[in-house]
Short mmCIF file of C-alpha atoms in Angstrom, two decimals:
data_model
loop_
_atom_site.label_atom_id
_atom_site.label_comp_id
_atom_site.label_asym_id
_atom_site.label_seq_id
_atom_site.Cartn_x
_atom_site.Cartn_y
_atom_site.Cartn_z
CA MET X 235 -19.06 -12.13 -12.59
CA LYS X 236 -15.26 -14.06 -13.99
CA ASN X 237 -13.22 -14.18 -12.04
CA ILE X 238 -9.16 -13.60 -13.58
CA SER X 239 -6.51 -15.18 -12.07
CA ARG X 240 -4.45 -12.44 -9.46
CA ARG X 241 -0.69 -12.83 -7.51
CA GLY X 242 -1.63 -12.11 -3.79
CA LEU X 243 -1.04 -9.11 -2.23
CA MET X 244 1.48 -8.96 0.86
CA LEU X 245 -0.53 -6.11 3.25
CA VAL X 246 1.32 -5.04 6.14
CA LEU X 247 -0.20 -3.26 8.73
CA SER X 248 2.17 -0.83 11.08
CA SER X 249 1.62 1.16 14.56
CA PRO X 250 3.06 1.96 17.73
CA SER X 251 1.93 -1.12 20.24
CA GLY X 252 -1.72 -0.13 21.60
CA THR X 253 -3.25 1.46 18.33
CA GLY X 254 -5.75 -1.14 17.08
CA LYS X 255 -3.54 -2.83 13.77
CA THR X 256 -4.29 -6.74 15.62
CA THR X 257 -8.21 -5.88 16.31
CA ILE X 258 -8.24 -4.31 12.77
CA ALA X 259 -6.54 -6.76 11.93
CA ASN X 260 -8.41 -9.23 13.43
CA CYS X 261 -11.57 -7.50 11.75
CA LEU X 262 -10.46 -8.40 8.41
CA LEU X 263 -10.02 -11.55 8.03
CA LYS X 264 -13.30 -12.74 9.52
CA LEU X 265 -14.50 -9.87 6.47
CA GLU X 266 -12.44 -11.56 3.98
CA PRO X 267 -11.90 -14.80 2.99
CA GLU X 268 -9.09 -14.59 0.90
CA LEU X 269 -6.89 -12.97 3.53
CA SER X 270 -4.87 -15.09 5.52
CA MET X 271 -2.71 -13.89 9.04
CA SER X 272 1.40 -14.25 8.26
CA VAL X 273 1.91 -16.52 11.62
CA SER X 274 5.61 -15.36 13.11
CA ALA X 275 7.75 -16.97 15.21
CA THR X 276 8.83 -15.03 18.07
CA THR X 277 11.34 -16.08 20.92
CA ARG X 278 8.47 -14.32 23.33
CA PRO X 279 6.38 -16.09 26.30
CA GLN X 280 4.05 -16.63 25.11
CA ARG X 281 1.10 -14.83 26.24
CA PRO X 282 -2.58 -16.24 28.60
CA GLY X 283 -4.76 -17.64 25.41
CA GLU X 284 -2.09 -16.96 22.71
CA GLN X 285 -1.63 -20.80 20.98
CA ASP X 286 1.42 -21.97 19.19
CA GLY X 287 0.98 -22.57 15.48
CA ARG X 288 -3.01 -19.59 15.41
CA ASP X 289 -0.81 -16.56 17.06
CA TYR X 290 2.87 -17.41 16.37
CA HIS X 291 5.31 -20.64 15.77
CA PHE X 292 7.25 -20.24 20.02
CA VAL X 293 10.37 -20.91 19.05
CA MET X 294 14.29 -20.94 21.87
CA PRO X 295 16.36 -19.10 21.09
CA ASP X 296 18.71 -21.55 19.66
CA THR X 297 16.16 -22.47 17.22
CA PHE X 298 15.43 -18.92 16.08
CA LYS X 299 18.85 -18.16 15.10
CA SER X 300 19.34 -22.23 13.20
CA MET X 301 16.22 -20.35 11.17
CA LEU X 302 18.53 -17.25 10.32
CA GLU X 303 21.01 -18.69 9.40
CA GLU X 304 18.71 -21.21 6.69
CA LYS X 305 17.89 -17.54 5.34
CA ALA X 306 14.20 -19.29 6.22
CA PHE X 307 12.06 -15.96 7.09
CA LEU X 308 11.09 -13.20 5.26
CA GLU X 309 11.75 -10.75 7.61
CA HIS X 310 13.03 -10.52 11.19
CA ALA X 311 13.16 -8.41 13.46
CA GLU X 312 13.70 -7.54 17.29
CA VAL X 313 11.05 -6.48 19.30
CA PHE X 314 12.16 -5.51 23.21
CA GLY X 315 13.98 -7.33 23.26
CA ASN X 316 12.61 -10.20 21.22
CA SER X 317 13.16 -11.41 18.00
CA TYR X 318 10.72 -11.89 15.18
CA GLY X 319 10.86 -13.57 12.01
CA THR X 320 8.18 -13.99 9.25
CA PRO X 321 8.72 -17.49 7.41
CA LYS X 322 8.72 -17.11 3.78
CA ASN X 323 8.50 -20.36 1.37
CA MET X 324 4.42 -20.26 3.45
CA VAL X 325 3.50 -16.66 2.43
CA PHE X 326 4.69 -16.90 -1.38
CA ASP X 327 2.81 -20.47 -1.55
CA ALA X 328 0.06 -18.43 -0.25
CA LEU X 329 0.64 -15.19 -3.34
CA SER X 330 1.00 -17.36 -6.01
CA SER X 331 -2.17 -19.46 -5.69
CA GLY X 332 -3.97 -15.98 -5.76
CA ARG X 333 -4.06 -15.07 -1.90
CA ASP X 334 -3.30 -12.35 0.09
CA ILE X 335 -1.34 -12.49 3.33
CA ILE X 336 -1.88 -9.63 5.85
CA PHE X 337 1.38 -9.31 8.21
CA ASP X 338 1.40 -7.18 11.96
CA ILE X 339 5.28 -6.70 12.44
CA ASP X 340 6.72 -3.41 12.79
CA TRP X 341 8.99 -0.64 10.02
CA GLN X 342 11.92 -2.42 9.99
CA GLY X 343 10.05 -5.77 9.23
CA THR X 344 8.15 -3.80 6.49
CA GLN X 345 11.53 -2.49 5.17
CA GLN X 346 13.00 -5.31 5.09
CA LEU X 347 10.16 -6.88 2.64
CA ALA X 348 9.61 -4.19 0.04
CA GLN X 349 13.50 -4.60 -0.16
CA VAL X 350 12.82 -8.83 -0.68
CA ALA X 351 9.50 -7.99 -2.68
CA ARG X 352 8.16 -4.61 -3.18
CA THR X 353 5.19 -5.42 -5.66
CA ASP X 354 3.57 -8.02 -3.94
CA LEU X 355 3.39 -5.51 -1.01
CA VAL X 356 1.07 -2.81 -0.03
CA SER X 357 1.58 -0.58 3.50
CA VAL X 358 -0.22 0.62 5.89
CA PHE X 359 0.78 2.58 8.76
CA ILE X 360 -2.26 3.01 11.92
CA LEU X 361 -1.61 6.28 14.79
CA PRO X 362 -3.69 7.16 17.77
CA PRO X 363 -6.15 9.89 17.77
CA SER X 364 -3.30 10.98 20.71
CA THR X 365 -0.26 9.74 23.08
CA ILE X 366 -2.60 10.23 25.89
CA GLU X 367 -5.38 7.70 24.21
CA LEU X 368 -1.85 5.95 23.14
CA GLU X 369 -1.02 5.52 26.95
CA GLN X 370 -5.14 4.75 27.53
CA ARG X 371 -5.63 1.97 25.64
CA LEU X 372 -2.11 0.12 26.49
CA ARG X 373 -3.02 0.58 30.67
CA ARG X 374 -6.42 -1.07 29.90
CA ARG X 375 -5.06 -3.67 28.26
CA ALA X 376 -3.71 -5.52 31.07
CA GLN X 377 -1.13 -7.03 28.70
CA ASP X 378 1.75 -6.29 30.94
CA THR X 379 3.53 -4.21 33.33
CA GLU X 380 4.67 -0.91 34.69
CA GLU X 381 7.66 -0.72 33.72
CA THR X 382 6.78 -2.45 29.70
CA VAL X 383 4.49 0.05 28.90
CA LEU X 384 6.22 3.10 30.00
CA LYS X 385 8.53 2.10 27.41
CA ARG X 386 6.53 1.16 24.91
CA MET X 387 5.95 5.36 24.89
CA GLY X 388 9.27 5.66 25.14
CA GLU X 389 9.28 3.86 22.12
CA ALA X 390 6.19 5.32 20.07
CA ALA X 391 8.15 8.93 18.92
CA ASN X 392 10.24 6.22 16.83
CA GLU X 393 8.01 4.09 15.21
CA MET X 394 5.48 6.42 14.35
CA SER X 395 8.28 8.38 12.43
CA HIS X 396 8.82 6.34 9.48
CA TRP X 397 4.78 6.90 8.75
CA ALA X 398 6.22 8.45 6.01
CA GLU X 399 8.00 5.05 5.07
CA TYR X 400 4.13 3.10 3.55
CA ASP X 401 1.78 3.39 1.35
CA TYR X 402 -0.82 4.77 3.56
CA VAL X 403 -1.61 6.11 6.56
CA ILE X 404 -4.75 5.82 9.13
CA ILE X 405 -5.45 7.69 12.19
CA ASN X 406 -8.04 5.07 14.42
CA ASN X 407 -10.67 7.59 15.76
CA ASP X 408 -12.93 4.41 15.35
CA LEU X 409 -12.61 1.23 15.10
CA ASP X 410 -15.45 0.34 12.48
CA CYS X 411 -13.65 3.58 9.47
CA SER X 412 -10.60 1.45 9.87
CA VAL X 413 -11.66 -1.64 8.98
CA ALA X 414 -13.31 -0.67 5.76
CA PHE X 415 -11.04 2.29 5.54
CA ILE X 416 -8.36 -0.61 5.29
CA ARG X 417 -10.80 -3.12 3.50
CA SER X 418 -11.16 -0.91 0.60
CA ILE X 419 -7.14 0.27 0.63
CA LEU X 420 -7.46 -3.69 0.28
CA ILE X 421 -10.27 -4.75 -2.69
CA ALA X 422 -8.29 -1.79 -4.67
CA GLU X 423 -5.01 -3.42 -4.34
CA ARG X 424 -6.28 -5.61 -5.88
CA PHE X 425 -7.63 -5.44 -8.81
CA LYS X 426 -3.77 -3.80 -9.88
CA ARG X 427 -3.15 -4.03 -13.44
CA THR X 428 0.12 -5.37 -12.56
CA ARG X 429 -1.33 -8.14 -9.42
CA GLN X 430 -3.94 -9.55 -12.13
CA PRO X 431 -1.44 -11.59 -15.22
CA GLY X 432 -4.41 -13.22 -16.76
CA LEU X 433 -6.08 -9.55 -17.87
CA ALA X 434 -3.59 -11.12 -21.20
CA ASP X 435 -5.18 -13.93 -21.78
CA PHE X 436 -9.23 -12.23 -21.58
CA VAL X 437 -9.17 -9.36 -23.48
CA ASN X 438 -6.96 -11.69 -26.04
CA GLN X 439 -9.85 -13.81 -26.41
CA LEU X 440 -12.60 -10.54 -26.13
CA ARG X 441 -11.12 -8.76 -29.47
CA GLN X 442 -10.68 -12.00 -31.16
CA THR X 443 -14.12 -12.56 -30.33
CA ASN X 444 -15.01 -8.85 -31.96
CA THR X 445 -12.86 -10.09 -35.11
#
């Protein structure tokens, strides 16, 4: 199949904490070589097993504030007392070269992306099968204190209220099915006419050949 030049897209996955979006994102990254993870800057403390520059750019609050003042972020938000932001230059460079970027961000960040780059955005909201299952998943991953688990459950209803702002919505009943659903969305969105600027030249060549 002939390769047509295209512009990359920003694939956003949002959900309440514990719904499985990070696991889904990691699966997609293994399956899709043209997909890269957006690495956010954050003031959140580094967790065991995380690597600076791979999972997040871990920065001090003063550094984050300076980056905000320099307008270095494509989007930024405060979640559970910690600041997160997406460095914009690396994202726009990737899109221009035809690479897709996946974002693991909340509804606040998604709204900001929509304001500055709506045509590049493909947003997916992931719902849990039930609130009981959501709480069980939070406890099973054993990353947070009891206080934090309860706080995350308290915020879940508010986060889920933003589902209608997204292009696509799925329920994460089964990991493999969820990955397959989102992968099909990604493939379809890549073939949108507006994301293939090379199509015009290709079609013109076809027409000239037939005249």
